[in-house]
XYZ file of C-alpha atoms in Angstrom:
632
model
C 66.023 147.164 126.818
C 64.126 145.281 129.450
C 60.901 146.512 127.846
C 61.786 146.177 124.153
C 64.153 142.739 124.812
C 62.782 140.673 126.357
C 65.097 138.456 129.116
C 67.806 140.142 127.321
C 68.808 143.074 129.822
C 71.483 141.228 131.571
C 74.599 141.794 131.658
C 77.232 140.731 129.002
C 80.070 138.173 129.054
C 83.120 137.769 126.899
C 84.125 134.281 126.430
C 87.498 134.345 125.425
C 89.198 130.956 124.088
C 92.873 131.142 123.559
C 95.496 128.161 122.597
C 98.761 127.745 120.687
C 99.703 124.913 118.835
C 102.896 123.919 117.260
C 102.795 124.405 113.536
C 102.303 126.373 110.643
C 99.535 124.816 108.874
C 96.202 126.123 109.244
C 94.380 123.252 108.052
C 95.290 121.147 110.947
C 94.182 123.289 113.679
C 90.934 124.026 112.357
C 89.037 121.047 112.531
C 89.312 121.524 116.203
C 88.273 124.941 116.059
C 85.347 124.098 114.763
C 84.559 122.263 117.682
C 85.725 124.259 120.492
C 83.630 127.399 118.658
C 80.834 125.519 120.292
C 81.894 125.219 123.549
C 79.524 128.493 124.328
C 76.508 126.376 123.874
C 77.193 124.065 126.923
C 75.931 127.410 129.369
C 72.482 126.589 127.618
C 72.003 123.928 129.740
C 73.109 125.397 133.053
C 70.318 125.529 135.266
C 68.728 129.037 135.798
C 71.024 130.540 133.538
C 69.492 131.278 130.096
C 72.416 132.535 127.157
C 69.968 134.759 125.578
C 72.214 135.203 122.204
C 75.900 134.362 121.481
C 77.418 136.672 119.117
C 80.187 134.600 117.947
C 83.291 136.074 116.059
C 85.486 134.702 113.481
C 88.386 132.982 114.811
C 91.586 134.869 114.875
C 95.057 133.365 113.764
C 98.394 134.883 114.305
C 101.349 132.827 112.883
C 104.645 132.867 113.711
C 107.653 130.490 112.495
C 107.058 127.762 114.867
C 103.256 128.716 116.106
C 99.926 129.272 114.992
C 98.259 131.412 118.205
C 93.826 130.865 117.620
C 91.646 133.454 119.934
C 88.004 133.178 119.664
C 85.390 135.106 121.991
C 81.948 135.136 122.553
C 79.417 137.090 123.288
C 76.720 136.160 125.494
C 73.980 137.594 127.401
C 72.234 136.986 130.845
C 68.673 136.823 131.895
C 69.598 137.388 135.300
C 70.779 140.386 137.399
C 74.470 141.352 138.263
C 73.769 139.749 141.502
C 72.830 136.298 140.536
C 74.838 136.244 137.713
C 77.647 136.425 139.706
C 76.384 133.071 141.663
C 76.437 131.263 138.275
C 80.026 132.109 137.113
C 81.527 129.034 138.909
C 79.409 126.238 136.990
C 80.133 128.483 133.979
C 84.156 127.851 135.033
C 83.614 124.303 135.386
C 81.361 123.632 132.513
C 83.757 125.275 130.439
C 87.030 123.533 131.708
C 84.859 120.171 130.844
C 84.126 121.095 127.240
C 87.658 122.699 126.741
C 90.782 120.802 125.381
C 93.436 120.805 127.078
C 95.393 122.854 125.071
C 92.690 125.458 125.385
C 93.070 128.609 127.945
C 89.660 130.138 128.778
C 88.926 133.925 130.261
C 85.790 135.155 131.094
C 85.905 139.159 130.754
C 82.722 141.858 131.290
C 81.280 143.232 134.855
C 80.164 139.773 136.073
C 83.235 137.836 135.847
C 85.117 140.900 137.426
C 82.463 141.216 140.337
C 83.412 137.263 141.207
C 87.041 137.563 141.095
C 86.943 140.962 143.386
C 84.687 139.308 145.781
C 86.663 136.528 146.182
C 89.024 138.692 146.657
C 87.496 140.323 149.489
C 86.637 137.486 151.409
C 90.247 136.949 151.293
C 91.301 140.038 152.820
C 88.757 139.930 155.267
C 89.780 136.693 156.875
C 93.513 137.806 156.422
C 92.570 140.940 158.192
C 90.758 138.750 161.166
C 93.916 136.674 161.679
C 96.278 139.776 161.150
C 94.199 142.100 163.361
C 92.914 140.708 165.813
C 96.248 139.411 167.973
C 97.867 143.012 167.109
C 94.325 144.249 168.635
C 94.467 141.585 171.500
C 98.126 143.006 172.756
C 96.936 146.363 172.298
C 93.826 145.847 175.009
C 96.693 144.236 176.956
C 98.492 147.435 177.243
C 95.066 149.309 177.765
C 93.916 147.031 180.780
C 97.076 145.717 181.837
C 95.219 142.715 182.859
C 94.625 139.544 180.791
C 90.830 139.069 182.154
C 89.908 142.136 181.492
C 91.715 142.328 177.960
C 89.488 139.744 176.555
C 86.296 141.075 177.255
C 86.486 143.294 174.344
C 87.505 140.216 172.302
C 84.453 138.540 172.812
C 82.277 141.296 172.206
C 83.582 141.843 169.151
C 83.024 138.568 167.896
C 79.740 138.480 168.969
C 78.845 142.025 167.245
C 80.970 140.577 163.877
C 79.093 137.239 164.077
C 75.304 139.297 164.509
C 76.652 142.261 161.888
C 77.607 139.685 158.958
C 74.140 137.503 159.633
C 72.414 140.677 159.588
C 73.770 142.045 156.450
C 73.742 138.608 154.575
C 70.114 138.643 155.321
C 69.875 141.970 153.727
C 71.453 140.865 150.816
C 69.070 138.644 149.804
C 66.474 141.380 149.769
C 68.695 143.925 148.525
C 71.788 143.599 145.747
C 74.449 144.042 148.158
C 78.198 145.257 146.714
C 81.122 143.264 147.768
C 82.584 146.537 150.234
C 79.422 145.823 152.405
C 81.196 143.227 154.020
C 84.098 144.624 153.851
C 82.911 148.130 155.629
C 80.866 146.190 158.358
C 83.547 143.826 159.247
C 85.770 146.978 159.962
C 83.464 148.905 161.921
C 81.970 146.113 163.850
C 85.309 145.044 164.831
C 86.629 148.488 165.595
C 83.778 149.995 167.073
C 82.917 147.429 169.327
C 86.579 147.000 170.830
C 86.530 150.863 171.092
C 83.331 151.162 173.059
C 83.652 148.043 175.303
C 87.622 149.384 176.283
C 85.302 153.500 177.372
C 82.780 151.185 179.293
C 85.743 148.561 181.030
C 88.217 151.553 182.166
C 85.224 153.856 183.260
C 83.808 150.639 185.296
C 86.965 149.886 187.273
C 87.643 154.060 187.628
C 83.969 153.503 189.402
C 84.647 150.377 191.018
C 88.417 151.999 193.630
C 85.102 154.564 194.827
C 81.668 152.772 194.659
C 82.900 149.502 196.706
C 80.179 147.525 195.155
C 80.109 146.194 191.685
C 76.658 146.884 191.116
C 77.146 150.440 191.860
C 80.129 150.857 189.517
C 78.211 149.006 186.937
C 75.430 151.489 187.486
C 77.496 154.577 187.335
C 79.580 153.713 184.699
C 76.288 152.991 182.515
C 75.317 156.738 183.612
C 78.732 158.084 182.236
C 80.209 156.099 179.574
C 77.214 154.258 178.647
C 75.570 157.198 177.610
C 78.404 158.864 175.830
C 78.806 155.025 173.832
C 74.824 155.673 173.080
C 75.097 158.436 171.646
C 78.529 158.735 169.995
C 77.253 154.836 167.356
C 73.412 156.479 167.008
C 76.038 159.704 165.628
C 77.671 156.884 163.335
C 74.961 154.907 162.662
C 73.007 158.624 161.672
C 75.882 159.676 159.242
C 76.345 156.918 157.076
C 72.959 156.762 155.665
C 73.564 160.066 153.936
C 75.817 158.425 151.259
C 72.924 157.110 150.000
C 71.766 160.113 148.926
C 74.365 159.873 145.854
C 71.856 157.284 144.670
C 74.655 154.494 143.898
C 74.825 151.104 145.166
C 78.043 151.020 145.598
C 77.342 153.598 148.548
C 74.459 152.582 149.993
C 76.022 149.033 150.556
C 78.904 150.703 152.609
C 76.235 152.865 154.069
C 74.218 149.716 155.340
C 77.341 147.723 156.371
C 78.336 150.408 158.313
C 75.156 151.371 160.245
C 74.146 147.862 160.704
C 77.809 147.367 162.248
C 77.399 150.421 164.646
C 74.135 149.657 166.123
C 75.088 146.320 167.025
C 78.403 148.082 168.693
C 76.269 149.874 170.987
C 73.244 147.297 171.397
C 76.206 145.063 172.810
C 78.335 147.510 174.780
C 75.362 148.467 176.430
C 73.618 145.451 177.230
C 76.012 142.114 177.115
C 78.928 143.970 178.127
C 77.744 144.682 181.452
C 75.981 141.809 181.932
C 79.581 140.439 181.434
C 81.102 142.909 184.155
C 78.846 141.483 186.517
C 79.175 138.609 185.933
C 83.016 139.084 186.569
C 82.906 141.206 189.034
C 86.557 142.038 190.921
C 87.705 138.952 188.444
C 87.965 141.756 186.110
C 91.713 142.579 186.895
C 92.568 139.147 187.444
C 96.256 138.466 186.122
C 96.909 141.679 186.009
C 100.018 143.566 185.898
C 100.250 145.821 189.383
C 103.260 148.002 189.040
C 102.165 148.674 185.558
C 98.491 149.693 186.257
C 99.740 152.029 189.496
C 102.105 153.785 186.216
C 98.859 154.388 185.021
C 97.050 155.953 187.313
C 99.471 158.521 187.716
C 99.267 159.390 184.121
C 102.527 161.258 184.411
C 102.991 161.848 180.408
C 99.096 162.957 180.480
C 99.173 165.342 182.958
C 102.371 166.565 181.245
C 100.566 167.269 178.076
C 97.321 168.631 179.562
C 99.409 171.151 181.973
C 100.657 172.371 178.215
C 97.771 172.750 176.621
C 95.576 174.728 179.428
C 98.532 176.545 179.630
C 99.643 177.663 176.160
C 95.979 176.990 174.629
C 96.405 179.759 171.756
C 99.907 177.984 170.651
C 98.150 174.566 171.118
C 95.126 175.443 168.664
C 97.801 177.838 166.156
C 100.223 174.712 165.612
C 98.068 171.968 165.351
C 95.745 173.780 163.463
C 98.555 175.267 160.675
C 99.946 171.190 160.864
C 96.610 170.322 159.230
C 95.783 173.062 156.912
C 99.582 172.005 155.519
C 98.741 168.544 155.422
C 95.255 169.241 153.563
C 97.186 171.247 150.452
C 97.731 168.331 148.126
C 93.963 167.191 148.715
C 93.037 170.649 146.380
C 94.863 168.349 143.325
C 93.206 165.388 144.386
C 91.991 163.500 141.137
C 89.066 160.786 141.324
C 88.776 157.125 139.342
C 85.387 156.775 137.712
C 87.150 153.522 136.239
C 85.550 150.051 136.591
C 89.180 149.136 137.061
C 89.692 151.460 139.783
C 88.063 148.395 141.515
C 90.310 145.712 140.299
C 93.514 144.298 141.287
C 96.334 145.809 140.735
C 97.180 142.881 138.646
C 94.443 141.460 137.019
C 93.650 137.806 136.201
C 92.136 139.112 133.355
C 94.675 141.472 131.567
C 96.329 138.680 128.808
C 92.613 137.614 128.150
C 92.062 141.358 127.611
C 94.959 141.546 125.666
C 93.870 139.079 123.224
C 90.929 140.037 122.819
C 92.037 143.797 122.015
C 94.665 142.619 119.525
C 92.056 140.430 117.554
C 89.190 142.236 117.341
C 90.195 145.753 118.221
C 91.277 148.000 121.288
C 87.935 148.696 122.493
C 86.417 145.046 122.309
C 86.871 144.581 126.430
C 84.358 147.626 126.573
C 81.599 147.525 124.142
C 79.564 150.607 123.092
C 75.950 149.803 123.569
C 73.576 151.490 121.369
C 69.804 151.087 121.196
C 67.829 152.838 118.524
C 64.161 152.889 116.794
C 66.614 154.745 113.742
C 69.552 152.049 112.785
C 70.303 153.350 109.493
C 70.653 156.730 111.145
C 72.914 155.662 113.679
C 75.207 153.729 111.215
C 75.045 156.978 109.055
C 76.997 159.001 112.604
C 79.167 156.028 113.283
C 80.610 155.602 109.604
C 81.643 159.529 110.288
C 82.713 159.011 113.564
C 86.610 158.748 113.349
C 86.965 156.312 116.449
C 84.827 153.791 115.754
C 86.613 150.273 114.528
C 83.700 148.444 113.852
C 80.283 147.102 114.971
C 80.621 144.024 116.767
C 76.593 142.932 116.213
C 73.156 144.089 116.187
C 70.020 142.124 117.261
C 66.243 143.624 116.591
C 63.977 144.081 119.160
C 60.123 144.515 119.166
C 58.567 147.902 118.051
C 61.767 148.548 115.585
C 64.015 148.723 118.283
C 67.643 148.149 117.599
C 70.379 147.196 119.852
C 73.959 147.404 118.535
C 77.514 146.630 120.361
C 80.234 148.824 119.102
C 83.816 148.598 118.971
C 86.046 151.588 118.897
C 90.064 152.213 118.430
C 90.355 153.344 121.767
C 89.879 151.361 124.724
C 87.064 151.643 127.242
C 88.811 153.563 130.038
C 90.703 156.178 127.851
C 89.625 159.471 127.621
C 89.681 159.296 124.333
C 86.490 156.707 124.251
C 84.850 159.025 126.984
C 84.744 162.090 124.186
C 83.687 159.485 121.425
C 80.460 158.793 123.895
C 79.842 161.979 124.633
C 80.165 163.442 120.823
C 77.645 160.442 119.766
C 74.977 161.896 122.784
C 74.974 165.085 121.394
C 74.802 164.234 118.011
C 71.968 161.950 118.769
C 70.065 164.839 120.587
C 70.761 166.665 118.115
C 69.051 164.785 115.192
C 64.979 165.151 115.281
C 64.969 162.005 113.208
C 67.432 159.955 115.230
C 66.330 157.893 118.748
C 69.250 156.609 120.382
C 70.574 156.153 124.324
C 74.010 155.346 124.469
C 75.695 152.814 127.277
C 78.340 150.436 127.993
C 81.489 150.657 130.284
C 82.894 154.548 129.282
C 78.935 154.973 129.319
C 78.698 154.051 132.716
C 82.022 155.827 134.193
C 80.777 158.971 132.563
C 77.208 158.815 134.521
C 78.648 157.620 137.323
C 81.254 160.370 137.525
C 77.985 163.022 137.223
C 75.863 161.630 139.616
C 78.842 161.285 142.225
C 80.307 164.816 141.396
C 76.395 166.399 141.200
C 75.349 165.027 144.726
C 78.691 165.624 146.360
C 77.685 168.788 148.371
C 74.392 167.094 149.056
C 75.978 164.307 150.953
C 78.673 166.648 152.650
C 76.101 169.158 153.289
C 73.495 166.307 155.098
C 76.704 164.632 156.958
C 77.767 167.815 158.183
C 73.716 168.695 159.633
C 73.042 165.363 161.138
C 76.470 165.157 163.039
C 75.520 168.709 164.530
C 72.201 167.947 165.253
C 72.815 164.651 166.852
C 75.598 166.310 169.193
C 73.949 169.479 169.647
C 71.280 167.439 171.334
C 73.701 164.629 172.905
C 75.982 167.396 174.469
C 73.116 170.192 174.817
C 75.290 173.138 173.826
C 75.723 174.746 170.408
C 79.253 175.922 170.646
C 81.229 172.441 171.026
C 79.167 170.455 168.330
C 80.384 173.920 165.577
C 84.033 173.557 167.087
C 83.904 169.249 166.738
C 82.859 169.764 163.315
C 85.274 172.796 162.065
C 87.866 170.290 163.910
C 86.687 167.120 162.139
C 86.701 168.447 158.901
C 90.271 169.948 159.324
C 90.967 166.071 160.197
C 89.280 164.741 157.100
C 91.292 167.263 154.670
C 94.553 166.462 156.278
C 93.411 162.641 155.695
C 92.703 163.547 152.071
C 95.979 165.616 151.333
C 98.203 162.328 152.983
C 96.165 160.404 150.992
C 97.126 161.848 147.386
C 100.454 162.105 148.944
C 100.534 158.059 149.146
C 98.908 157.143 145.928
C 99.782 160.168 143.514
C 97.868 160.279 140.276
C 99.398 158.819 137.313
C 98.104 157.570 133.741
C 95.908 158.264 131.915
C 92.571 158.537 133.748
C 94.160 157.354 136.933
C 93.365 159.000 140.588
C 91.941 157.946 144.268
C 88.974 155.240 143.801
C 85.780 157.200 143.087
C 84.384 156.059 146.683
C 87.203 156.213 148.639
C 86.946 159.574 149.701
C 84.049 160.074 150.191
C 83.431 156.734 152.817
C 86.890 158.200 154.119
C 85.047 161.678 155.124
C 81.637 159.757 156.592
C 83.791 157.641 158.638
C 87.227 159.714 159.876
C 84.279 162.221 160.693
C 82.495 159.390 162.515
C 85.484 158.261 164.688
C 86.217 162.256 164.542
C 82.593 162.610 166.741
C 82.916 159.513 168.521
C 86.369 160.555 170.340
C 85.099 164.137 170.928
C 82.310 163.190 172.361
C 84.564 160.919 174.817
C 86.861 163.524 175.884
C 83.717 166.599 176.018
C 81.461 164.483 177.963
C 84.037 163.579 180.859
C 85.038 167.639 180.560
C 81.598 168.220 180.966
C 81.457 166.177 184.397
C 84.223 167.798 185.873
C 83.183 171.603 184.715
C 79.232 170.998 186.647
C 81.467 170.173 189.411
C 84.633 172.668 189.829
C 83.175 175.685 187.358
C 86.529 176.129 185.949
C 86.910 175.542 182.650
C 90.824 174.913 182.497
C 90.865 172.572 185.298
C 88.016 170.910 183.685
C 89.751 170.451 180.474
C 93.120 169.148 182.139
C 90.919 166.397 184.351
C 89.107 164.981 181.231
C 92.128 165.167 178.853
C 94.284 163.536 182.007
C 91.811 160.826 181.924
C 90.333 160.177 178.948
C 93.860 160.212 176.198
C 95.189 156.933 177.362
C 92.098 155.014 176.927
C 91.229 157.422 173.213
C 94.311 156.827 171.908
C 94.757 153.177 172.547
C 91.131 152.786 171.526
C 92.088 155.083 168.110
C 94.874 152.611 167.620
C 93.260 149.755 167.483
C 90.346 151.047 164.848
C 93.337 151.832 162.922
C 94.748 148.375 163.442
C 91.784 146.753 161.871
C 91.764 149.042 159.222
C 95.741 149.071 158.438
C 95.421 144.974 158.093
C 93.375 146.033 154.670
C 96.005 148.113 153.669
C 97.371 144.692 152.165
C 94.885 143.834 149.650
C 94.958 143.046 146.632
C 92.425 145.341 145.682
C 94.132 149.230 145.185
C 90.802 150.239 146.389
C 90.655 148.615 149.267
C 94.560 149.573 149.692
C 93.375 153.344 149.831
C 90.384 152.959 152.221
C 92.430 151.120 154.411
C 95.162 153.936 154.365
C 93.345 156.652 154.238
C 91.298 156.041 157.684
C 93.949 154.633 159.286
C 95.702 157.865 158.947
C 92.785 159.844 159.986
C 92.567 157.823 162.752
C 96.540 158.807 163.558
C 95.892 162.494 162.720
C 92.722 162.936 165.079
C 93.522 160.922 168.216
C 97.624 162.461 168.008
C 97.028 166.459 166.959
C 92.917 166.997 167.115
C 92.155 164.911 170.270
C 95.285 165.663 171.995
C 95.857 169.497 171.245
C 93.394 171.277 169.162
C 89.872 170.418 170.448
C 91.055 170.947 174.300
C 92.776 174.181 173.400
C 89.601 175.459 171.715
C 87.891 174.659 174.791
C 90.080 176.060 176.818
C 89.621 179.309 174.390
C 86.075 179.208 174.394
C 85.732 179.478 178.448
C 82.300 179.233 179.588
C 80.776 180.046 176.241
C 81.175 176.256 175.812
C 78.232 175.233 177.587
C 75.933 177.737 175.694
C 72.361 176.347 174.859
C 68.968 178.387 174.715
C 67.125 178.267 177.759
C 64.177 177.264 176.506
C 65.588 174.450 174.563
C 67.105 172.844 177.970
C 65.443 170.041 180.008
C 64.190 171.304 183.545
């Protein structure tokens, strides 16, 4: 289309005019119909926006005894990309409230319209999310710290990293067609990831600062520790991500690049402001803090508890937590994915009475036009007058060379499955004919490739995920035994997630599952957090083990440490993540659900039984690594 129609390979808009007027005379409305059926022409004007052809429709009238209901659409086309278009669609609003009478209701249906509403939508929930998270997140550091002072540290560097992230990624955008979850994805990784890292580095700091005596030297020595361990658990992050690009689909690469972006600011400011902050501070750190509370902690009765189990009944440890997932993971094997365009939309659209009209005037599949373009046009009207679900063709425009573009309307609507075996019976018949040239698109058009390309590269992007998270521990942790058992551990996480997930949004309808995406930004990210907490709780195992030699005591040090600060730093990822479990967007609904459970199930059975049992199992075969690979 772009090379055969020219300027007219943007995307389409349905202008759909609606009003009902007392009466039952026809006569008197239309006069004013014949006006308003102009209205379209006003977007000629609108600057940068050329209306490449307007396929205009007879009016439709439906009487009753005291009404005469009028819908009229419109067809227009673009010049521009998705991306700008989408910029344009509130002058089109305005221009069109100006032209339109009062009694006059206007919708505007099609991709762009949809992309505006859902990203205003977004922003929404993201600044709903800010105010909702962030004092749940803010008492939650509280009970970390037990100090005020030191509680708002993390605060402020995760403002900083969400102020740099969203600058960052709006600069992007303007080289790059962003989607609308890029924001989305950074905002909840910069917030949680940042919190998460600066509360390792803050409780490792004062650990360092009751020994060193100086603040320098606990500043130096926590850098050495949990510095490193913050280094290498976001370049982990920031290394998986990119692999859902692979899948070759916007959609993904925008949450790929939100959420890499978002990580290596986490760790460029954990590791550089944040200590300059510490400092700075100094023994002002626990300022207002509360004493009889913070010597509770140090005791870490309830951890000491739970690591004297675990090194002592590792085989039950690993056996229940491990059967708890597998159990958990069982209704993931039914789990049913939403190719939909709607499984992006509100739950309750703006958009569903202008859809309505439209279907009921001009037929059920009007909202989702079947785009056809052909060198043969008498051929291809020769296969749709057979074709049995095909209502009627809503317009055809010529193109240079003999090309042919035709919009089709069918008795089914776009999202049934029903319209999915129409498009697929017209590809292969079009194959099939030598004579007959013909690519098919449109919305069912779309879902169906997009369903391929997802379900085809699948493996690819699990298989690369799965590779660089080994590689990029195997070298962090230099052993090959603990980055196998993290990832055999992980993954038993990320099924668990999946199975609760299809639990919590069971399929129903027609066509109806888990958003396309969700799962699979679910597994690159519960695997991410997944890495990132075993990497906290090996690395501080690994310490102790160089030191005493025995495994079990090594285990029950680092797990005696390290859960309080994990699992208050799991819960607040999951805080900032739950707060989108509100939107109005189901998808967003699901991603927000989904990792916040992971979050739940890998910081309360993974982190806290299974990955220390195996450990404990494993015995000095932990530390493995080929001689010749290790550093002198």
């Amino acid at each position: 289309m772009r090379h055969n129609f020219p300027g007219f390979s943007g995307p389409p808009i349905i202008v759909v005019l609606t009003s009902s007027l007392p009466g039952t005379r026809l006569e008197v409305v239309k006069p004013e119909w014949e006006k308003l059926k102009t209205v379209g022409k006003v977007l000629d004007g609108l600057h940068g926006v050329e209306v490449i052809e307007r396929v205009e429709k007879p009016a439709y009238y439906r009487y009753d005894k005291t009404h005469i209901r009028t819908i009229v659409a419109d067809l227009i086309r673009m010049s521009e990309p998705l991306a700008i278009a989408v910029q344009r669609v509130p002058e089109i609003e305005t221009r069109l409230r100006r032209a339109s009478p009062k009694y006059v209701e206007f919708t505007l249906l099609g991709e762009v319209a949809e992309t505006y509403r859902d990203s205003a939508i977004i922003h929404h929930d993201i600044t709903r999310a800010e105010f909702v998270a962030l004092p749940i997140v803010f008492g939650l550091l509280v009970v970390a710290f037990l100090s005020v002072v030191a509680a708002i540290l993390p605060i402020v560097l995760a403002v900083a990293v969400l102020i740099c992230t969203l600058a960052f990624v709006h600069l992007v955008s303007l080289a790059f067609g962003l989607s609308i979850f890029a924001v989305n994805t950074a905002t909840s990784v910069a917030l949680g990831l940042s919190i998460d890292y600066s509360l390792i580095v803050v409780t490792r700091f004062r650990e360092e600062q009751e020994d060193a005596g100086s603040v320098h030297l606990a500043i130096e020595r926590a850098m050495n520790t949990a510095g490193r361990t913050v280094f290498l658990s976001g370049l982990t992050i920031a290394a998986l991500l990119p692999a859902l690009m692979l899948i070759g689909v916007g959609l993904f690469s925008s949450i790929a690049l939100g959420g890499a972006i978002a990580s290596l600011f986490a760790v460029f400011a954990a590791t550089t402001l944040l200590p300059a902050m510490l400092v700075l501070l100094g023994d002002r750190v626990d300022r207002l803090s509360f004493r009889p509370a913070v010597t509770a902690s140090r005791r870490g009765t309830v951890w000491r508890r739970l690591a004297g189990f675990v090194t002592t009944h590792p085989l039950t440890a690993a056996l229940v937590s491990s059967v708890v997932l597998l159990v958990l993971a069982t209704p993931a094997l039914s789990l049913r994915l939403d190719f939909r365009s709607t499984a992006l939309s509100p739950a309750h659209s703006v958009a569903a009475r202008g859809e309505a009209d439209i279907e009921a005037a001009y037929g059920p599949g009007s909202t989702g036009l079947v785009e056809i373009v052909t060198r043969d046009a008498g051929g291809v009207r020769s296969i749709l007058a057979s074709a049995t679900n095909v209502h009627s063709i809503w317009g055809e425009r010529a193109g240079r060379a003999g090309w042919t573009e035709m919009d089709v309307v069918l008795w089914s609507g776009p999202h049934s499955n029903a319209t999915q075996v129409t498009v697929n019976r017209l590809r292969r018949e079009f194959d099939a004919s030598p004579s007959t040239t013909a690519y098919v698109g449109g919305v069912a058009a779309g879902e169906i490739d997009l369903a391929n390309r997802v379900l085809g590269r699948l493996p690819i992007v699990v298989l690369a995920v799965c590779v660089v998270g080994l590689i990029m521990l195997v070298l962090g942790l230099k052993s090959i035994v603990i980055p196998i058992k993290a990832m055999v551990c992980s993954a038993l996480s990320v099924g668990a997630t999946l199975g609760l997930l299809e639990a919590c949004f069971p399929s129903s309808g027609e066509g109806a599952g888990i958003a396309f995406f969700v799962p699979v930004v679910t597994f690159a990210l519960v695997l991410g957090l997944s890495i990132d907490y075993e990497v906290f709780l090996l690395s501080r195992v690994r310490e102790m083990a160089r030191q005493n030699g025995d495994v079990a005591v090594a285990v029950s040090y680092g797990l005696t440490r390290t859960a309080r600060p994990i699992t208050l730093a799991g819960l607040v990822v999951a805080a900032v993540f739950s707060a989108f479990s509100f939107s109005s967007l189901t998808a967003v609904q699901e991603l927000g659900v989904a990792v916040t459970i992971g979050i739940a199930l890998d910081i309360g059975l993974v982190r806290w039984l299974l990955s220390p049992a195996c450990v404990v199992l494993a015995g000095r075969w932990n530390w493995w690594f080929p001689r010749r690979c290790r550093r002198s």
